[in-house]
Coordinates of C-alpha atoms and ligand atoms in Angstrom, one line a residue:
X1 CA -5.1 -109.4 -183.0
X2 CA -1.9 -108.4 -181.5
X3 CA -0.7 -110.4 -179.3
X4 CA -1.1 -109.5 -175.0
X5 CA 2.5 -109.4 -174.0
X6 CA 3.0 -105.8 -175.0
X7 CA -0.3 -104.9 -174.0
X8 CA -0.2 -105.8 -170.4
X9 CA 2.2 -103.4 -169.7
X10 CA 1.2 -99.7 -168.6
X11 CA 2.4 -96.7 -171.6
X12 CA 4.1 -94.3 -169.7
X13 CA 4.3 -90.4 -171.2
X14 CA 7.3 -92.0 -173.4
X15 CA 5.5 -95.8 -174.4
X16 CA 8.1 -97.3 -171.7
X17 CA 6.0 -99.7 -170.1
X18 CA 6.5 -99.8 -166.5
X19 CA 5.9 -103.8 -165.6
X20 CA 3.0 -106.4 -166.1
X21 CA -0.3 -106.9 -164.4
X22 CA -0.1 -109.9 -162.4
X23 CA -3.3 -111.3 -161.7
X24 CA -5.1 -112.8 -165.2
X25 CA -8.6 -113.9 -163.7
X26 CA -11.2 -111.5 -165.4
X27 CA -13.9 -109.6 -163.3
X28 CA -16.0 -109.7 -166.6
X29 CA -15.0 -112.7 -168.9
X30 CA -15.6 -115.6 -166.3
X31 CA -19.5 -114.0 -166.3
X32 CA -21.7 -115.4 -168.8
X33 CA -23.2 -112.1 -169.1
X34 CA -21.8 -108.8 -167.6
X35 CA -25.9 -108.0 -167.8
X36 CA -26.8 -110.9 -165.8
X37 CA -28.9 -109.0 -163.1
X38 CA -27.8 -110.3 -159.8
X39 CA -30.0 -110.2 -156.8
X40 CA -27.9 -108.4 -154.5
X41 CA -25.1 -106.0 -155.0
X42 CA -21.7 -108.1 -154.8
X43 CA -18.5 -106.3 -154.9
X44 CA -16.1 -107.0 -157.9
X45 CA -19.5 -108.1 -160.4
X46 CA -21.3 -106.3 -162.5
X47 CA -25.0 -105.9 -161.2
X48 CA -28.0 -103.8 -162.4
X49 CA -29.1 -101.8 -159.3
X50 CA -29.4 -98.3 -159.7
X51 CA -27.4 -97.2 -156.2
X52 CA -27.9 -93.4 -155.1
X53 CA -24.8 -92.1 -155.1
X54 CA -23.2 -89.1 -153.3
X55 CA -20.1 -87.3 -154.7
X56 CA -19.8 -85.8 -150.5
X57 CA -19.9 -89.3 -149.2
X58 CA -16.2 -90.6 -150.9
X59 CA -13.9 -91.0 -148.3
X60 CA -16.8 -90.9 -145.6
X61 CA -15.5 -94.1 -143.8
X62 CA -19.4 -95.2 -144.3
X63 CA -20.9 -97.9 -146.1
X64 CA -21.4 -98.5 -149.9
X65 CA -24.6 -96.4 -151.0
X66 CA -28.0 -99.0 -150.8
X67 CA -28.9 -100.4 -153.8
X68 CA -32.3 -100.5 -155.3
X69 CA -34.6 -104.0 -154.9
X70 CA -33.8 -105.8 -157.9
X71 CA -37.0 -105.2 -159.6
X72 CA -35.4 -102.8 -160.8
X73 CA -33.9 -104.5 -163.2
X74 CA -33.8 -106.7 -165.8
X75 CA -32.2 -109.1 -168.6
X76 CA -30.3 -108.5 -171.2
X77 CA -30.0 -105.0 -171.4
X78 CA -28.1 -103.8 -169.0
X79 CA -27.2 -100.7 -171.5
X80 CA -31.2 -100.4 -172.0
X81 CA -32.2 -100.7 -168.3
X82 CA -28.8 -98.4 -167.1
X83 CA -29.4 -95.9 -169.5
X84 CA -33.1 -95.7 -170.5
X85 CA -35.0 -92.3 -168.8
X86 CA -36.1 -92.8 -165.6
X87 CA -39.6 -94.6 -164.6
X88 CA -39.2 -95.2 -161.3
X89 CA -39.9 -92.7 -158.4
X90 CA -36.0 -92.8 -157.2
X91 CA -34.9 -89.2 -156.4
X92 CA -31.0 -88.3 -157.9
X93 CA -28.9 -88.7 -154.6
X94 CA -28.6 -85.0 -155.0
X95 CA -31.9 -84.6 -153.7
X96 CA -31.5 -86.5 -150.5
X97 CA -28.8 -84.2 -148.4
X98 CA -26.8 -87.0 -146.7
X99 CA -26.1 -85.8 -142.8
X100 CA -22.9 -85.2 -143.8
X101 CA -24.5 -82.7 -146.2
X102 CA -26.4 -81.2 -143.4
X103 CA -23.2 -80.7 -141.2
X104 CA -20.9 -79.3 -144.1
X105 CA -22.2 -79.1 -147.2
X106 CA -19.4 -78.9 -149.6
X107 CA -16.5 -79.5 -148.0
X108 CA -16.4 -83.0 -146.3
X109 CA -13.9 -84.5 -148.2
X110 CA -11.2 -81.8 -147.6
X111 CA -7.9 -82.8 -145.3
X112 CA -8.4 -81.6 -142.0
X113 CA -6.0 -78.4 -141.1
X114 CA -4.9 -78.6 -137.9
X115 CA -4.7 -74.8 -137.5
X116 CA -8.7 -73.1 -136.6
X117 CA -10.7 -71.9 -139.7
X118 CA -9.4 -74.0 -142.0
X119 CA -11.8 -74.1 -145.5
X120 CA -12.0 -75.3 -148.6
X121 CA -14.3 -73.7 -150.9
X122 CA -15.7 -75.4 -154.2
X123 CA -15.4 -72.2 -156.4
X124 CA -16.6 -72.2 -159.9
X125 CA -13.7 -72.7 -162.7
X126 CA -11.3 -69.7 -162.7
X127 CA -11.1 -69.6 -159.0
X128 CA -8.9 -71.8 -157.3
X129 CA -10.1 -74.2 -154.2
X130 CA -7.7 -72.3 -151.2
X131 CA -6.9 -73.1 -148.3
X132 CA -6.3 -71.5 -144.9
X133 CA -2.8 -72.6 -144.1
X134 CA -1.0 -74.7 -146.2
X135 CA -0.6 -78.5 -145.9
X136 CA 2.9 -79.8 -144.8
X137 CA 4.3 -83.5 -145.2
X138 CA 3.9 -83.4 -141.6
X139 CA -0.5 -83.4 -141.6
X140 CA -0.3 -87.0 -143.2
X141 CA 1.2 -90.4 -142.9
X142 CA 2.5 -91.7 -146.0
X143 CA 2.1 -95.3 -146.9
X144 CA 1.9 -97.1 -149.9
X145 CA 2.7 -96.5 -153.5
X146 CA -0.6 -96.5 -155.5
X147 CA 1.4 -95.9 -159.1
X148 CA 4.0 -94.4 -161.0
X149 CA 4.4 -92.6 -163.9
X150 CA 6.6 -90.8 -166.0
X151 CA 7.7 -88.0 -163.6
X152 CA 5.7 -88.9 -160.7
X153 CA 4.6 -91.5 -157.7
X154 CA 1.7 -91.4 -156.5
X155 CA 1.5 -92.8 -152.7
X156 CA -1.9 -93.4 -150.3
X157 CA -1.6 -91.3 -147.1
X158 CA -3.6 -90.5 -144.1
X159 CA -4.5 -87.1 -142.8
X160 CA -3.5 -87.2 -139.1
X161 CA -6.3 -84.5 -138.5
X162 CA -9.4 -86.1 -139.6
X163 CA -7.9 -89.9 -140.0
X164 CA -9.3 -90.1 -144.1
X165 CA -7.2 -91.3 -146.5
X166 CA -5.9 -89.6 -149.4
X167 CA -3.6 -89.8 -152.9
X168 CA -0.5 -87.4 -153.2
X169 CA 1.5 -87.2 -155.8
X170 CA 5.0 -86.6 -155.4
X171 CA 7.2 -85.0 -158.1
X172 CA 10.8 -84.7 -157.7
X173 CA 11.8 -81.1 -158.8
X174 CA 15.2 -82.1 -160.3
X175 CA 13.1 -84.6 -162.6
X176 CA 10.7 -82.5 -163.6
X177 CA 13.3 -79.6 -164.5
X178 CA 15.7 -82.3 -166.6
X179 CA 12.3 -83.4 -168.0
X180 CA 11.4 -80.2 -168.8
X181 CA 7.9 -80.3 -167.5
X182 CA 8.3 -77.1 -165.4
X183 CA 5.1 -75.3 -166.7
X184 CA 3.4 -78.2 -167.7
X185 CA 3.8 -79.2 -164.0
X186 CA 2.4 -75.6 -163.4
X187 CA -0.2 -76.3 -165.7
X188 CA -1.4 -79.3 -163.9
X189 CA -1.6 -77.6 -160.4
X190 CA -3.2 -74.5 -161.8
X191 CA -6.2 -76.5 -164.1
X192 CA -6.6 -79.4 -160.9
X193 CA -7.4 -76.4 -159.1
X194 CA -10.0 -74.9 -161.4
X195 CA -11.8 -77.7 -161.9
X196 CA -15.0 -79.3 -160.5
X197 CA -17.1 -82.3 -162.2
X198 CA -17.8 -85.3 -160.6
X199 CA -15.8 -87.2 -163.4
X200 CA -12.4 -85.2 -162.5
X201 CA -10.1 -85.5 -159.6
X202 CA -10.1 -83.3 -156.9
X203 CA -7.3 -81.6 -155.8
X204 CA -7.3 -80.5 -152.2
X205 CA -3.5 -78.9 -152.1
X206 CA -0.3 -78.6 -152.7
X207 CA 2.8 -77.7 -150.7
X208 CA 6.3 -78.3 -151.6
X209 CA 9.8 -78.8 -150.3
X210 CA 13.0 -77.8 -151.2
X211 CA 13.8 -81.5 -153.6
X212 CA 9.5 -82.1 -154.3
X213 CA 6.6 -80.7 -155.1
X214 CA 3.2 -82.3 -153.5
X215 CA -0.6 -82.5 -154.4
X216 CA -3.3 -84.0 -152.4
X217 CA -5.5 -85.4 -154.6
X218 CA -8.7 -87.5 -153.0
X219 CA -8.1 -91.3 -152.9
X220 CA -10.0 -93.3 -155.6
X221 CA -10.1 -96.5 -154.5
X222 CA -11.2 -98.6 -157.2
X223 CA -7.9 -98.4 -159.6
X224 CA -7.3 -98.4 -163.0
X225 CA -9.4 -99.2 -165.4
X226 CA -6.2 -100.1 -167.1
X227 CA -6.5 -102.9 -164.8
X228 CA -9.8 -104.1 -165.0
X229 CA -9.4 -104.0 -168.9
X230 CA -6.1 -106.0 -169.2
X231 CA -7.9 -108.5 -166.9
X232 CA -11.5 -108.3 -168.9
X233 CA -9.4 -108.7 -172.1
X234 CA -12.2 -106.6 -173.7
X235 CA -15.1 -105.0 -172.8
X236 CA -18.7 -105.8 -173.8
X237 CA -20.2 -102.8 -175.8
X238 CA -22.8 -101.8 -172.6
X239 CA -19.8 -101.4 -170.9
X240 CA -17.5 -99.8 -172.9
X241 CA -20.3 -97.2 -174.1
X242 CA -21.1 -96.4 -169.8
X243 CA -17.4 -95.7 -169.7
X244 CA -17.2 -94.1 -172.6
X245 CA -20.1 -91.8 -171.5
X246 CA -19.0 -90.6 -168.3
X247 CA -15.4 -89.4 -170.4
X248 CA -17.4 -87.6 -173.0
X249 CA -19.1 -85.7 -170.5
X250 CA -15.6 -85.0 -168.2
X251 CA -14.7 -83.9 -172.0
X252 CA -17.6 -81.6 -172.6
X253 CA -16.9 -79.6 -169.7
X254 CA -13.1 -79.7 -169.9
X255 CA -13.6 -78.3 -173.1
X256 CA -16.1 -75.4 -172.3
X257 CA -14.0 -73.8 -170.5
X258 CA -11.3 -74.1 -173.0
X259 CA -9.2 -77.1 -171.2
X260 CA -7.5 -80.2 -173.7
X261 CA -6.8 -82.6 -172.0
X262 CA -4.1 -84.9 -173.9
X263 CA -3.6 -87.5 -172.4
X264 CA -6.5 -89.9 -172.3
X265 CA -6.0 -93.5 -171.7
X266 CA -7.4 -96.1 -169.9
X267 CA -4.0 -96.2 -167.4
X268 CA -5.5 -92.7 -166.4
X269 CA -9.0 -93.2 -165.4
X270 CA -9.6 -94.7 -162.0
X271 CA -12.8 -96.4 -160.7
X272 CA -14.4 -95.1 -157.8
X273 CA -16.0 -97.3 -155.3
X274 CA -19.5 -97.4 -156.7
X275 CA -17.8 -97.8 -160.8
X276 CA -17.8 -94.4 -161.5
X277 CA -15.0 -93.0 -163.7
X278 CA -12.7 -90.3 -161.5
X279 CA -9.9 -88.4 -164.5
X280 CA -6.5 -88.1 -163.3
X281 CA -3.3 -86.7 -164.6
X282 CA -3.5 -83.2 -165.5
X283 CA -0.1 -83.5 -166.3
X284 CA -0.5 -82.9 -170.1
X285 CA -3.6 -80.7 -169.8
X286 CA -3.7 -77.0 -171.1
X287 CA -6.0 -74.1 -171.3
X288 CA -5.9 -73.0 -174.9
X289 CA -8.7 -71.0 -176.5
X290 CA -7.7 -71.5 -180.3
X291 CA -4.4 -73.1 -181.2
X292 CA -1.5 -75.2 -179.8
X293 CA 1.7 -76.9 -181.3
X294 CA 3.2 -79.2 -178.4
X295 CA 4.2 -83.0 -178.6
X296 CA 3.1 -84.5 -176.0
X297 CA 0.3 -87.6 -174.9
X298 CA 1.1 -91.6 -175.3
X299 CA 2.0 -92.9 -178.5
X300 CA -0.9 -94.8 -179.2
X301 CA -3.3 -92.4 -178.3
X302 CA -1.5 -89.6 -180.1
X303 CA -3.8 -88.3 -182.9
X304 CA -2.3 -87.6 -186.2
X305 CA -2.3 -83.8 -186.0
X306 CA -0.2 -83.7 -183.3
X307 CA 2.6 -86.7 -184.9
X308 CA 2.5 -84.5 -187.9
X309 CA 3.6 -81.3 -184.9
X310 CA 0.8 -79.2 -187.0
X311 CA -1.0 -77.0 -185.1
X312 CA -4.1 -78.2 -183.1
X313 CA -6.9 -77.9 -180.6
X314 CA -9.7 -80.0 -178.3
X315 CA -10.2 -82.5 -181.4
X316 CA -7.1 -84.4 -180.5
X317 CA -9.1 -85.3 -177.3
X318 CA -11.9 -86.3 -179.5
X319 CA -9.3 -88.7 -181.6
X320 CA -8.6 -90.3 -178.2
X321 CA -11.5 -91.1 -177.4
X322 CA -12.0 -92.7 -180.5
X323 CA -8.8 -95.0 -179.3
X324 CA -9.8 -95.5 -176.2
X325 CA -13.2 -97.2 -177.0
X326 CA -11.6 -98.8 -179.8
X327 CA -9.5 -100.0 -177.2
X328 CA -11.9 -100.8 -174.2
X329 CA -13.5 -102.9 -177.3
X330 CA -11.2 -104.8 -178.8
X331 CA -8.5 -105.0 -176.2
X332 CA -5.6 -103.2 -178.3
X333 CA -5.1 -100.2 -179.8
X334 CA -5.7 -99.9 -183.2
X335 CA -2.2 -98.2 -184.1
X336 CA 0.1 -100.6 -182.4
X337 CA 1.4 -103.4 -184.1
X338 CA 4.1 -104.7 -182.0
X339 CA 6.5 -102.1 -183.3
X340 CA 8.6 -98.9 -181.7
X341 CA 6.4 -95.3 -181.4
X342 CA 8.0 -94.3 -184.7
X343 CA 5.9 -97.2 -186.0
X344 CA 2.9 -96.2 -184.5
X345 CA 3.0 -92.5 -185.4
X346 CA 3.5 -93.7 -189.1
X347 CA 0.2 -96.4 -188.3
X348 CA -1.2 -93.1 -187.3
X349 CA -0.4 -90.7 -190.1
X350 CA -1.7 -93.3 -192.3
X351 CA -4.7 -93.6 -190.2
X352 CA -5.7 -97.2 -191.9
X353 CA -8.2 -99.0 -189.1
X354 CA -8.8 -102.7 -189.1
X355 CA -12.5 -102.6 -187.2
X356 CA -13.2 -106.2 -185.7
X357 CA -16.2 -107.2 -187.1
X358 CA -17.8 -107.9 -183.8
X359 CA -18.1 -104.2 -183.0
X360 CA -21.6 -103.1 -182.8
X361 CA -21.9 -101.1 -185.8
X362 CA -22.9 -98.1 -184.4
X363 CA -19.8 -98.0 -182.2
X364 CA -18.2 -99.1 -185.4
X365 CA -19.8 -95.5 -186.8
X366 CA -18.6 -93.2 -184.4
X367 CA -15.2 -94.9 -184.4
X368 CA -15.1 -94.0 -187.7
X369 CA -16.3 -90.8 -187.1
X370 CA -14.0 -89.9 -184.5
X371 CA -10.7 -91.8 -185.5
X372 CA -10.4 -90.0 -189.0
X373 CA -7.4 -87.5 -189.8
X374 CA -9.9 -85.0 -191.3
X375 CA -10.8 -82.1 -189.1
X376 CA -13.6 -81.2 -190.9
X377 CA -14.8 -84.8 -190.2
X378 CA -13.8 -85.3 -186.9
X379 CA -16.6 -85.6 -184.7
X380 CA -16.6 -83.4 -181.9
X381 CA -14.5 -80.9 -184.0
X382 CA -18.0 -79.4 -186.0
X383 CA -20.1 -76.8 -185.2
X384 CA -22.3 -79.0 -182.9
X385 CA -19.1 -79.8 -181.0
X386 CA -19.4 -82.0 -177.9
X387 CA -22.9 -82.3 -178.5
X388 CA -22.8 -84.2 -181.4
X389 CA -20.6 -86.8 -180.1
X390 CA -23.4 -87.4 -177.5
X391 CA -26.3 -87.3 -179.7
X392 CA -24.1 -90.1 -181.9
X393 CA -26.9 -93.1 -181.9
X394 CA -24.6 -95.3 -180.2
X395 CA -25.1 -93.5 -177.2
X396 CA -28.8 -93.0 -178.0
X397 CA -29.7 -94.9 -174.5
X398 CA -27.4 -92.9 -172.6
X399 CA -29.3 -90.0 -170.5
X400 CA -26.8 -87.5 -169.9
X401 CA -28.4 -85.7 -167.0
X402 CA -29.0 -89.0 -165.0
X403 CA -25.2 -90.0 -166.0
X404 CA -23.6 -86.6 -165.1
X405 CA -25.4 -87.1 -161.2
X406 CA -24.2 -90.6 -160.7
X407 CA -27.3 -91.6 -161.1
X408 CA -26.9 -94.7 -163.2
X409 CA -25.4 -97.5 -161.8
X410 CA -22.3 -98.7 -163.0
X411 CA -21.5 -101.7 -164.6
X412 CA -18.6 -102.8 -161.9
X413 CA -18.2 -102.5 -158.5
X414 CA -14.9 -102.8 -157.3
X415 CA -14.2 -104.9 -154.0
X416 CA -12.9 -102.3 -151.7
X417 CA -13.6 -101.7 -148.4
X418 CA -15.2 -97.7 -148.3
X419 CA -12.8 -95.4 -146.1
X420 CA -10.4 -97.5 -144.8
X421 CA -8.0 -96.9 -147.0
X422 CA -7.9 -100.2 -148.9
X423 CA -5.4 -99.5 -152.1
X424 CA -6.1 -104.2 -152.5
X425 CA -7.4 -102.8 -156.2
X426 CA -3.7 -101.3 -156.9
X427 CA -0.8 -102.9 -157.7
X428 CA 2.5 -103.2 -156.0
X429 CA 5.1 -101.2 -156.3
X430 CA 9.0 -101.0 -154.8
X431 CA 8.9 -98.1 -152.7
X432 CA 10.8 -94.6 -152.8
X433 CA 13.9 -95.2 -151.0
X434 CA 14.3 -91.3 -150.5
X435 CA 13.1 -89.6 -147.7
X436 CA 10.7 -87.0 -148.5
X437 CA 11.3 -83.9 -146.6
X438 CA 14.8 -83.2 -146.2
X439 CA 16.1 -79.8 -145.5
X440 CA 18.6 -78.6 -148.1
X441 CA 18.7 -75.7 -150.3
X442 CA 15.8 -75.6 -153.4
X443 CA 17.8 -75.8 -156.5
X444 CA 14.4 -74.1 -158.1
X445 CA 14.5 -70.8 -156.0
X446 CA 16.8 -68.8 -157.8
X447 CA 17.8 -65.3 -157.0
X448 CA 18.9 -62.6 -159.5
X449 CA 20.7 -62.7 -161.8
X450 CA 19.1 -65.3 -163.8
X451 CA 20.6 -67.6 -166.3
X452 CA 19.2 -67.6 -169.4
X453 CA 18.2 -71.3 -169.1
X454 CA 16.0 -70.2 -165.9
X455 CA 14.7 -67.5 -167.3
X456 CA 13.4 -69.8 -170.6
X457 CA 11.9 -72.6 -168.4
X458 CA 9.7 -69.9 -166.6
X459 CA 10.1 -66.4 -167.3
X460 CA 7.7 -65.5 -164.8
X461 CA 8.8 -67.0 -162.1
X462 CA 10.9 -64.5 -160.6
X463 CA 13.4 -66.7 -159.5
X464 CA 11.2 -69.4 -158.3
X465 CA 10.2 -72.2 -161.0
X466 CA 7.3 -73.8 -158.5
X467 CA 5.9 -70.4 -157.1
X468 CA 2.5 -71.6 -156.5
X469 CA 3.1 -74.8 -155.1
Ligands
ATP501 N1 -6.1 -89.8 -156.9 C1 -5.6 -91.0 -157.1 N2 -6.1 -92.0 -156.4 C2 -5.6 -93.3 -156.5 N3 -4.6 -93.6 -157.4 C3 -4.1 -92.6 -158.1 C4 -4.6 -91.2 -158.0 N4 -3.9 -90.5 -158.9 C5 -3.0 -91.3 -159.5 N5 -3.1 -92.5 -159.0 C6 -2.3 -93.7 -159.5 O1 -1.0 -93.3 -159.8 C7 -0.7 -93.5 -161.2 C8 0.3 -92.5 -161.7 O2 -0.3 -91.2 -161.5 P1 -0.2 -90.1 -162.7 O3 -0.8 -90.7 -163.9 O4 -0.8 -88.8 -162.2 O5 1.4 -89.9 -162.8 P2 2.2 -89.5 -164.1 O6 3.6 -89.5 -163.6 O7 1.7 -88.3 -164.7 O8 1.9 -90.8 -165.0 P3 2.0 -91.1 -166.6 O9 3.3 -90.9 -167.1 O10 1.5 -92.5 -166.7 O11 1.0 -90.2 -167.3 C9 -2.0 -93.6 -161.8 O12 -2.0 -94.3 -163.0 C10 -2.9 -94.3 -160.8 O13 -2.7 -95.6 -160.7

């Protein structure tokens, strides 16, 4: 097994990892059992209560969800109990409108606008969640940085309209143009808009000034499963199969309406605060119906269609899946071996995978089954697409419909105090020593006539490379 140094340390876009986890004490090692039911719900453990959850209610400055009475549960399984169809009389949260339902059914998570009439709509994919009025740096406070990545930081910030906390990522436009991310950046506003699943981040809005661009995501408070994995070491097969579960099905509808998303890894998956899995990063994601040719995930992740620059499609999600359970698994990825990225794209290309022999074997089966170079193998890639990845007996347990409502419990609940904008499950960060907001001409506004440079990095932006922001 590789040894932890490396692995601590997040993979940014370009494998530069940004700086080590501190704290080694693990949430799930120190427990005998991570399916030891517990009597009561305690934060930061794994417990078996099935908690009605309510997508509306994040943010809501309310209490945690009440948990079932423990007879609910029960020793060892907590993969058979969590996942097996439902006995019990419990109604899916969705059926028990929360007053906040009542008052404003869709949109109680939404920044406040100072300005009257202010509305966000949940529109079905296609359409884009608007806005009356724009946001402005000045309707939040900023505060802390929650992460950084490769072109981004990503800070905590209260709305001084409705006093909820939220997550905006900041992009500075000069990086992003010397990076040349300019349509990818595009990309990632456009598909954050378009999409709704309780899996996937929501964006509320963007706004931009004249050196960065700005998206108000909501504020998932339970960070990284990066985190929780580097301090768990590994994950216990129950667990790594609910996580595993909740991306598949985040997949399944990326991928019906013709979204890759390219850059799965644990470092972008965030934990809400009941356990659920929230998708961030649309940085890398792309609407493409058939065919696409560009480099561009994390190295380890990478699947080998994409080292080789051949053409390819949604399967490369499929591959990284395959990685990522590896990895929640065994605690490393199975392509790194201590070497540069050139090493791992050649571990890649040659796609030889040692399998620990203490995974389950049929996690070992769909591993197989989804890490293999051959797209006519590739699970997820055949005719039965998605669906046969879910109907893969290691996820024979799972019930999808119960799954996609929340309505299994998961197997961690971080120790964060609901809607007070507690970012203690983040690490630390130096802070931006930039002002945001200062007036100054927008290098990205251009008017006519074009260079040819501008006109490459986004033909149609006539003259502006951010026009939507
Ligand atoms: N909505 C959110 N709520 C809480 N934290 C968030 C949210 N979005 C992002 N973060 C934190 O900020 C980090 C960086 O965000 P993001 O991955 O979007 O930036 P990036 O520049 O595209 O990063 P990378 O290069 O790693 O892909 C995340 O790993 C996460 O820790």
């Amino acid at each position: 097994m590789p040894s932890l140094g490396f692995l601590k340390k997040k993979r940014t876009k370009d494998s530069t990892g940004s700086r080590d986890l501190d704290s080694p004490t693990s949430p799930i090692k120190d427990t005998a059992s991570p399916i030891t039911p517990t009597s009561s719900r305690k934060s930061g453990s794994f417990h078996l209560h099935r908690t009605k959850t309510n997508d509306s209610s994040q943010n809501s400055q309310a209490a945690a969800a009440p948990s079932k009475p423990s007879s609910d549960s029960m020793n060892p399984a907590f993969a058979q109990q969590q996942y097996a169809s439902p006995q019990s009389t419990a109604q899916p949260s969705h059926n028990t409108p929360s007053i906040q339902n009542l008052i404003h059914p869709h949109n109680t998570n939404a920044p406040a606008k100072n300005n009257a009439g202010a509305n966000f709509q949940t529109q079905p994919l296609n359409q884009t969640r608007t806005t009356k009025g724009k946001y402005s740096l000045t309707d939040f406070t900023i505060q802390r940085t929650l992460g950084t990545g490769s072109f981004g930081r990503v800070h905590l910030v209260q709305s001084k309209h409705n006093q909820r906390f939220y997550a905006v990522k900041v992009l500075k436009k000069a990086q992003v143009v010397k990076m040349k991310q300019v349509e990818h950046t595009n990309d990632e506003r456009r598909m954050l808009q378009q999409v709704k699943h309780p899996f996937l981040i929501t964006l509320w809005g963007t706004f931009q000034d004249s050196k960065n661009l700005y998206m108000v995501m909501d504020f998932v408070e339970g960070g990284e499963l990066f985190s929780l994995l580097r301090k768990s070491q590994r994950f216990p097969n129950p667990v790594a199969k609910f996580y595993a579960a909740e991306v598949t099905l985040a997949l399944d509808y990326l991928h019906s309406h013709n979204i890759i998303y390219r850059d799965l890894k644990p470092e972008n998956l965030l934990l809400d605060r009941h356990g659920h899995l929230k998708i961030t990063d649309f940085g890398f994601a792309k609407e493409v119906p058939d065919i696409t040719w560009t480099l561009c995930g994390t190295p380890d992740y990478l699947a080998p269609e994409v080292v080789a620059s051949k053409g390819y499609n949604k399967s490369v999600d499929w591959w990284s899946l395959g990685i990522l359970i590896f990895e929640m698994l065994c605690g490393f990825t199975p392509f790194w071996d201590g070497g540069s990225p050139m090493k791992i794209y050649e571990n890649i290309l040659k796609s030889r995978v040692k399998y620990p022999p203490y995974i389950h074997p049929d996690a070992h089966d769909l591993l197989q089954k989804l890490i293999t170079p051959d797209l006519t193998k590739r699970l997820g890639n055949l005719h039965g697409g998605s669906k046969d990845v879910m109907n893969h007996p290691w996820f024979a347990e799972v019930t999808w419909d119960r799954l996609q409502k929340k309505d299994i419990d998961a197997p961690y609940v971080p120790p964060v105090r609901a809607g007070v904008g507690d970012a203690s499950q983040f690490d630390k960060y130096p802070e931006e020593t930039e002002a945001y907001g200062q007036a100054g001409d927008d290098p990205c506004v251009k008017s006519p006539p074009y260079t040819v440079d501008h006109i490459l990095t986004c033909p149609n932006s006539h003259g502006h490379l951010f026009p939507d922001f």
